[in-house]
PDB file of C-alpha atoms in Angstrom:
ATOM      1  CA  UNK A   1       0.000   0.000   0.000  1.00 85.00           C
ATOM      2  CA  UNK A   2       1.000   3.473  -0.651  1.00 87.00           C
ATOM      3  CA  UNK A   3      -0.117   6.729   1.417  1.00 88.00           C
ATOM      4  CA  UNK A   4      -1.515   9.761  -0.426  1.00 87.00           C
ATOM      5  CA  UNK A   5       0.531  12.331   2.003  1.00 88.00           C
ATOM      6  CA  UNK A   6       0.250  15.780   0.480  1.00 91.00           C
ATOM      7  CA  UNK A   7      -1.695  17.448  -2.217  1.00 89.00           C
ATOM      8  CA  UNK A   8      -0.910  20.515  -3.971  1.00 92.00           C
ATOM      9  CA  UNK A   9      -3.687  22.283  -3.489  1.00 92.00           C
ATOM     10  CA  UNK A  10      -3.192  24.647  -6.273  1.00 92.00           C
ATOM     11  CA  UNK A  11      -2.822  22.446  -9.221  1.00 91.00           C
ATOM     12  CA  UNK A  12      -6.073  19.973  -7.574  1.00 88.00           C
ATOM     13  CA  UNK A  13      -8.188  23.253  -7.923  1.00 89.00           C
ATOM     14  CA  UNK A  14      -7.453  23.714 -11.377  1.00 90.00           C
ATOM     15  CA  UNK A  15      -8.209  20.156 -12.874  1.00 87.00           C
ATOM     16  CA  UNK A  16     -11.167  19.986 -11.143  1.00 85.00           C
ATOM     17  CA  UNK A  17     -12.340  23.396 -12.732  1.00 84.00           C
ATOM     18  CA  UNK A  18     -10.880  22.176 -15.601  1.00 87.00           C
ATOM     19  CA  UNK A  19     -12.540  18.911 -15.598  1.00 85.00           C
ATOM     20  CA  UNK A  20     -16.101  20.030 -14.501  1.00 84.00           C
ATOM     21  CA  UNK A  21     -15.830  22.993 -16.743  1.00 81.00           C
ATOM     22  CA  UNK A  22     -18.053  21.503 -19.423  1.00 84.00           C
ATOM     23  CA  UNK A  23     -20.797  20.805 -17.122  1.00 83.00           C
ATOM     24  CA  UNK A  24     -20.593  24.359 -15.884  1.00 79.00           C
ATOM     25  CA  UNK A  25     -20.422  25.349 -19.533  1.00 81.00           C
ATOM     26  CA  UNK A  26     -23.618  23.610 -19.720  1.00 85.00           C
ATOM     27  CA  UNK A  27     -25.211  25.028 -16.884  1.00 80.00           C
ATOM     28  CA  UNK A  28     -24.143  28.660 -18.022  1.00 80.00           C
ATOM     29  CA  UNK A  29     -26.069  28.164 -21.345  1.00 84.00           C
ATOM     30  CA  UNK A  30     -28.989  26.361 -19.886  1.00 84.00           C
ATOM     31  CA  UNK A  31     -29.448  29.915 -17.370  1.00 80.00           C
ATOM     32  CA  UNK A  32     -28.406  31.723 -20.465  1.00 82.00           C
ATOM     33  CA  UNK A  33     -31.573  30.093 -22.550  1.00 85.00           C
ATOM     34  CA  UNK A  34     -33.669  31.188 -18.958  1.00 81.00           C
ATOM     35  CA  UNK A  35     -32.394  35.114 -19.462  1.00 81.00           C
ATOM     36  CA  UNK A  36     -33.285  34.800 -23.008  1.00 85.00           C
ATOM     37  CA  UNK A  37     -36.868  33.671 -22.059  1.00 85.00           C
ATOM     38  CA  UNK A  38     -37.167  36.762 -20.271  1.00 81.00           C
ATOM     39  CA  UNK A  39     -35.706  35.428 -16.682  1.00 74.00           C
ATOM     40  CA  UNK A  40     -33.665  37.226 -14.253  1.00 76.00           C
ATOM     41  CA  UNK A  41     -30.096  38.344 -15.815  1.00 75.00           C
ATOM     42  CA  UNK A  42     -28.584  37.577 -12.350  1.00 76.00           C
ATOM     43  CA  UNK A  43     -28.926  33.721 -13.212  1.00 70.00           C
ATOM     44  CA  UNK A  44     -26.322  34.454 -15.400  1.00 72.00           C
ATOM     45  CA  UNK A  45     -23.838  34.888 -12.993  1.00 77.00           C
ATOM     46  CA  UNK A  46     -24.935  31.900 -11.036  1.00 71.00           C
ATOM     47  CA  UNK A  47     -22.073  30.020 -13.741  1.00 70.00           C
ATOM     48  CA  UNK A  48     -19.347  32.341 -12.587  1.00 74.00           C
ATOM     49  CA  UNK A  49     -20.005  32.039  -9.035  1.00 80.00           C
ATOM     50  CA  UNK A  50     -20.288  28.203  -9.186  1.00 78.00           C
ATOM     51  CA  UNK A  51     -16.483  28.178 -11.060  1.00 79.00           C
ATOM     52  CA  UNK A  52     -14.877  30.296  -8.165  1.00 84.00           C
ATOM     53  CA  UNK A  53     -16.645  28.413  -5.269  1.00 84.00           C
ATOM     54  CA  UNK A  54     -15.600  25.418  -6.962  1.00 84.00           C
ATOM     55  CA  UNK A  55     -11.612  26.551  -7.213  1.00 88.00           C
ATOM     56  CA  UNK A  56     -11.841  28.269  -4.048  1.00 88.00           C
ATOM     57  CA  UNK A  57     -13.731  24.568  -2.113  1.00 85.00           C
ATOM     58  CA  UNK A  58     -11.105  22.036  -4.390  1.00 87.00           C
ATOM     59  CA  UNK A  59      -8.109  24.813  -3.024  1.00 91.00           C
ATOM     60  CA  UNK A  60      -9.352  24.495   0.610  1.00 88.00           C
ATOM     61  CA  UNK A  61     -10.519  21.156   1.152  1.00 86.00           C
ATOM     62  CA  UNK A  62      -6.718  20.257  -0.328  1.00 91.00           C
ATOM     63  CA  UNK A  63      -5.104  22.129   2.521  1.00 92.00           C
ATOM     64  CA  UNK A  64      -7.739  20.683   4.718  1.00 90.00           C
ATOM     65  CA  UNK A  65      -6.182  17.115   3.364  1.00 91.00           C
ATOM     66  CA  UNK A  66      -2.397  17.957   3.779  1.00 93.00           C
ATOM     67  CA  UNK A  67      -3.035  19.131   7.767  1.00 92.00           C
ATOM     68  CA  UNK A  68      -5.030  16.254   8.269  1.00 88.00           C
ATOM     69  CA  UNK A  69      -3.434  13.491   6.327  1.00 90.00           C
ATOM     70  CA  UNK A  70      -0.147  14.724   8.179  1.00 91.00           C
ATOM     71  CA  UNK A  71      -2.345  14.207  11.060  1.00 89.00           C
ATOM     72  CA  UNK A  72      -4.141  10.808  11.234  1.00 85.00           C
ATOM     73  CA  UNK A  73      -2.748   9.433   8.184  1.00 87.00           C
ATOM     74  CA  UNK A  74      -3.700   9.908   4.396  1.00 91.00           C
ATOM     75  CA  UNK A  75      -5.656   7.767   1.747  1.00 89.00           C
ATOM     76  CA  UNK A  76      -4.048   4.530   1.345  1.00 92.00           C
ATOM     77  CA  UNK A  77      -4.020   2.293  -2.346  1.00 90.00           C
ATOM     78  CA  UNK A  78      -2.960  -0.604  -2.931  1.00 90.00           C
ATOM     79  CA  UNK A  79      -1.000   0.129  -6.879  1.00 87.00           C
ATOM     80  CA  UNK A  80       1.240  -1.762  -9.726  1.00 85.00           C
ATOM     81  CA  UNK A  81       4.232  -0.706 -11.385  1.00 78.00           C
ATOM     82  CA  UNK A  82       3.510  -0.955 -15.029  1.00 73.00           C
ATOM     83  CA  UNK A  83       5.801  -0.699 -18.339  1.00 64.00           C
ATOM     84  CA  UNK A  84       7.567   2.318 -18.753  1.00 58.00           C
ATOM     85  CA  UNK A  85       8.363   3.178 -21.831  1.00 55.00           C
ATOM     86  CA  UNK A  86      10.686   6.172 -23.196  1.00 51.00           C
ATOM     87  CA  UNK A  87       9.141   9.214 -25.295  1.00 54.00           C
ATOM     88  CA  UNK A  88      10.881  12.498 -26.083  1.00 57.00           C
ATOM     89  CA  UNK A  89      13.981  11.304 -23.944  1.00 55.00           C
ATOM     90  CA  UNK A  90      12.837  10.874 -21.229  1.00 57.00           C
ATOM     91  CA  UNK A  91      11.313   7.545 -18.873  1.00 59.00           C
ATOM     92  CA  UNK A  92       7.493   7.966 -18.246  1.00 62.00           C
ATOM     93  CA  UNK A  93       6.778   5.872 -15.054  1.00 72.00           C
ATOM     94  CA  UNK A  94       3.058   4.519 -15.218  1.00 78.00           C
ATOM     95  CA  UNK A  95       0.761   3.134 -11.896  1.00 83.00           C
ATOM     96  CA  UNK A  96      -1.826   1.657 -12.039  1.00 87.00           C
ATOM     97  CA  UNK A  97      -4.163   2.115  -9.148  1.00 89.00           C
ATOM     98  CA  UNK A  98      -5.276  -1.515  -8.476  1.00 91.00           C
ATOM     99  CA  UNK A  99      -7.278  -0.941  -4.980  1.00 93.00           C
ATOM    100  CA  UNK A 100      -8.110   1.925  -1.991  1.00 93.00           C
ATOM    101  CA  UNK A 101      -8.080   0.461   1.418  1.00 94.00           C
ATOM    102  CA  UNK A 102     -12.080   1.636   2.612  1.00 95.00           C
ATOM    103  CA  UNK A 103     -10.757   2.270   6.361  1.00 94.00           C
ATOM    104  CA  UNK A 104      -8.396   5.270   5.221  1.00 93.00           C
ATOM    105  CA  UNK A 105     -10.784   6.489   3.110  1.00 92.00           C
ATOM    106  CA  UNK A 106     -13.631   6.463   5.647  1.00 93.00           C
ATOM    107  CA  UNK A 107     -10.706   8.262   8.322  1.00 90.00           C
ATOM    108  CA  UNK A 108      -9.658  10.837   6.493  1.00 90.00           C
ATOM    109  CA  UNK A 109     -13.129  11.802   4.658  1.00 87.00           C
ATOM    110  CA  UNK A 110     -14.633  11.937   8.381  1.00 86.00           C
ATOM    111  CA  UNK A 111     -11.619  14.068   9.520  1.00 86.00           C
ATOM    112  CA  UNK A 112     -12.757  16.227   5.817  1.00 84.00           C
ATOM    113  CA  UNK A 113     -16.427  16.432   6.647  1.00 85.00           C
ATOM    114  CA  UNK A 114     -15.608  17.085  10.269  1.00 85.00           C
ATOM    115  CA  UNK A 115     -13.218  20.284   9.870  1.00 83.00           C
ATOM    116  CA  UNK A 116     -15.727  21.395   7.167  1.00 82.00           C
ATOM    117  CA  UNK A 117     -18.852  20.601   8.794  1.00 86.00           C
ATOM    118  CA  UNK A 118     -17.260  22.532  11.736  1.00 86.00           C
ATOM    119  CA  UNK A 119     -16.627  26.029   9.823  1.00 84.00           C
ATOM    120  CA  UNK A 120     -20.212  25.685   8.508  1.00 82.00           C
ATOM    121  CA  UNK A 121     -21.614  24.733  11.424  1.00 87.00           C
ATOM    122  CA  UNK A 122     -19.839  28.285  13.228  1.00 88.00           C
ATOM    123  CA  UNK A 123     -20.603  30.318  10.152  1.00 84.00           C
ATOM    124  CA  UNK A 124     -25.056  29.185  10.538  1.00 82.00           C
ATOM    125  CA  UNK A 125     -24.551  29.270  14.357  1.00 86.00           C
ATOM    126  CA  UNK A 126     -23.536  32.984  14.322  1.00 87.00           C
ATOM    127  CA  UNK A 127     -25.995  34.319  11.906  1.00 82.00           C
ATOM    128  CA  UNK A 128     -28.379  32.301  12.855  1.00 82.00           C
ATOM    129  CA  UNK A 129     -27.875  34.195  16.815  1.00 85.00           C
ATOM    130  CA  UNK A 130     -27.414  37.640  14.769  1.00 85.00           C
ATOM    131  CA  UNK A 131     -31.042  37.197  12.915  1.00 83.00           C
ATOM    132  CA  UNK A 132     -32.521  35.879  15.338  1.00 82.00           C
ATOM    133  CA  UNK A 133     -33.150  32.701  13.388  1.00 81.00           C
ATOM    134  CA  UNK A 134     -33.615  29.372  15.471  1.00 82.00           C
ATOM    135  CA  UNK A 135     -33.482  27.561  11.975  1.00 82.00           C
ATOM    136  CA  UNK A 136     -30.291  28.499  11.288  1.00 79.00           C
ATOM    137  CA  UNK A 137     -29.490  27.529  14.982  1.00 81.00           C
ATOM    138  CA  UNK A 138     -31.112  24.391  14.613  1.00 84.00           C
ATOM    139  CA  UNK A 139     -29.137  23.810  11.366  1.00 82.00           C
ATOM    140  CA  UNK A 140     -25.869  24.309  12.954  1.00 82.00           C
ATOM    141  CA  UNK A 141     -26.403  21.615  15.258  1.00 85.00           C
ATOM    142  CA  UNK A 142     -27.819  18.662  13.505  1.00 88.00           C
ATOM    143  CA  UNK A 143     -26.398  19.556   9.810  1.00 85.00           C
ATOM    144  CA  UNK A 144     -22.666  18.782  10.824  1.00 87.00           C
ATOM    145  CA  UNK A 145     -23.732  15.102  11.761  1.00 90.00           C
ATOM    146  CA  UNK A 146     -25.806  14.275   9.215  1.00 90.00           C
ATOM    147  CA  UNK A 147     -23.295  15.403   6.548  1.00 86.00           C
ATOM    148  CA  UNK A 148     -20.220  13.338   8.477  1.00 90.00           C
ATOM    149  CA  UNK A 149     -22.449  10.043   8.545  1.00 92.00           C
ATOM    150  CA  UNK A 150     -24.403  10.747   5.295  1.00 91.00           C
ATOM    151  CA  UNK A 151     -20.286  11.546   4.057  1.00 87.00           C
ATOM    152  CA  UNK A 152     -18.617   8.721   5.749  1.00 92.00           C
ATOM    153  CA  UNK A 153     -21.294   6.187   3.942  1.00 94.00           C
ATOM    154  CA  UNK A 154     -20.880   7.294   0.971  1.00 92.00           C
ATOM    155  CA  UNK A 155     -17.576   7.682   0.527  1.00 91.00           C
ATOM    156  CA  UNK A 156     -17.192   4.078   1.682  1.00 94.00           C
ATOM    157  CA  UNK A 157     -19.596   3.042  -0.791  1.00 95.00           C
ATOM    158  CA  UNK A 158     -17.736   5.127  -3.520  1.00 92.00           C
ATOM    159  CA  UNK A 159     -14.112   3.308  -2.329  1.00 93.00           C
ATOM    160  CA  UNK A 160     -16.106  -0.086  -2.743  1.00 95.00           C
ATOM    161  CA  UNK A 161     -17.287   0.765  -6.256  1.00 95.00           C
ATOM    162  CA  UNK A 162     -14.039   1.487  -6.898  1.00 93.00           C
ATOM    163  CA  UNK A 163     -12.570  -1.222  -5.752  1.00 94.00           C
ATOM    164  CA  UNK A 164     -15.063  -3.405  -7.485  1.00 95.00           C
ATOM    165  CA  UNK A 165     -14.935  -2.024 -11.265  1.00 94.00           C
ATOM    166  CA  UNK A 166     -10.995  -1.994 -10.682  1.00 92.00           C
ATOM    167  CA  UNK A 167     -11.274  -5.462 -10.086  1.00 93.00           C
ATOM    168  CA  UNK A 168     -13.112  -6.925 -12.964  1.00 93.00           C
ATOM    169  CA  UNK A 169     -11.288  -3.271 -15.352  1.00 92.00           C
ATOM    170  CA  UNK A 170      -8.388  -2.153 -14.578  1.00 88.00           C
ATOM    171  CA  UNK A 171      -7.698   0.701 -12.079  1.00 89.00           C
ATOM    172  CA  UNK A 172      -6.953   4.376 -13.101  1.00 87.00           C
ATOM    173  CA  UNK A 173      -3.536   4.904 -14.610  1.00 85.00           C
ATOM    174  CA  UNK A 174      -1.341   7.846 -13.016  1.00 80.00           C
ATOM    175  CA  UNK A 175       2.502   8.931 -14.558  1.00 76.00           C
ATOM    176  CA  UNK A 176       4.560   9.391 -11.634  1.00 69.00           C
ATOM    177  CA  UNK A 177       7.553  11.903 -11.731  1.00 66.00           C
ATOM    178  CA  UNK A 178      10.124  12.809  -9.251  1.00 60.00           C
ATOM    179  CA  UNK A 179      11.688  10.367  -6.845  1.00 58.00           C
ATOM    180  CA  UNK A 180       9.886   7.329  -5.991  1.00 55.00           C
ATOM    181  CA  UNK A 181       9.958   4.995  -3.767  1.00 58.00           C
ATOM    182  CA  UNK A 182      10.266   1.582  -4.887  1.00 54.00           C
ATOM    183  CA  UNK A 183       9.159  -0.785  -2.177  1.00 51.00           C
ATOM    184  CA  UNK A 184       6.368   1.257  -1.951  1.00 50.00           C
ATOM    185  CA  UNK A 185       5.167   0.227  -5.993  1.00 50.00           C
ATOM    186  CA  UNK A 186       4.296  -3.845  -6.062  1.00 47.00           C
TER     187      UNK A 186
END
């Protein structure tokens, strides 16, 4: 098994932008269509503001990962050393990831959903108090465990799926670079 131990955060917010950008894309001209039809203009911007939140949420929740996963330990996956091959002079190093083991997943997701949870949870609590709002209140206080339970079942069920389609597929195939460490690759 190999440990996950550090993500840069900047470079996991842009490929997810990147790779959910044609579903925002889609969104934008599905609120676009809406305007045209003589809706509010301000659904336009509803696009734009889901492409920052989602930089700003990948860019957090990886720092959120790298304290953590320094912490109590990162994701764990069980991966294959696989041909490498030389192009353009230099040695391309591929993995292929065969496996995740479901209990580091579960651990650090619940440490995730817990520091997040937490903000939230801080964030309703105080404007709920400031408006005078016992839903928000109420929110704060039951919203942080449902999403860690709701979060930490899921994401088991996700590693599982994984795990299962990797089996009887193949597993996703990453390029490494840098130094690696060799008794960590089967």
């Amino acid at each position: 098994m190999v440990e996950l131990k550090k993500v840069d955060a900047l470079s996991a917010a842009k490929v997810y932008v990147l790779t959910i950008m044609p579903f925002l894309l889609l969104g934008f001209l599905l609120n676009l269509t809406v305007v045209l039809a003589g809706g509010d203009v301000t659904e336009l911007f509803l696009g734009l503001v889901q492409i920052v939140f989602a930089f700003i949420g990948t860019f957090i929740g990886a720092k959120i990962y790298n304290f953590l996963a320094a912490r109590v330990g990162g994701l764990k996956a069980e991966v294959v050393s696989l041909e490498s091959k030389l192009s353009e002079g230099r040695k391309e190093r591929m993995i292929e990831v065969k496996s995740f083991d479901i209990k580091s997943i579960v651990k650090i997701y619940g440490a995730i959903a817990a520091a997040i949870s937490l903000i939230f949870a801080i964030f309703a609590l105080i404007f709920g108090i400031l408006a005078g709002e016992m839903s928000l209140v109420s929110l704060a206080i039951v919203s942080p465990i449902i999403y860690i339970v709701l979060g930490i079942i899921f994401s088991a069920l996700m590693g599982w799926v994984y795990n299962f389609v990797a089996a009887k597929l193949g597993g996703v195939k990453v390029e490494l670079e840098g130094k690696i460490e060799e008794d960590s690759i089967v």
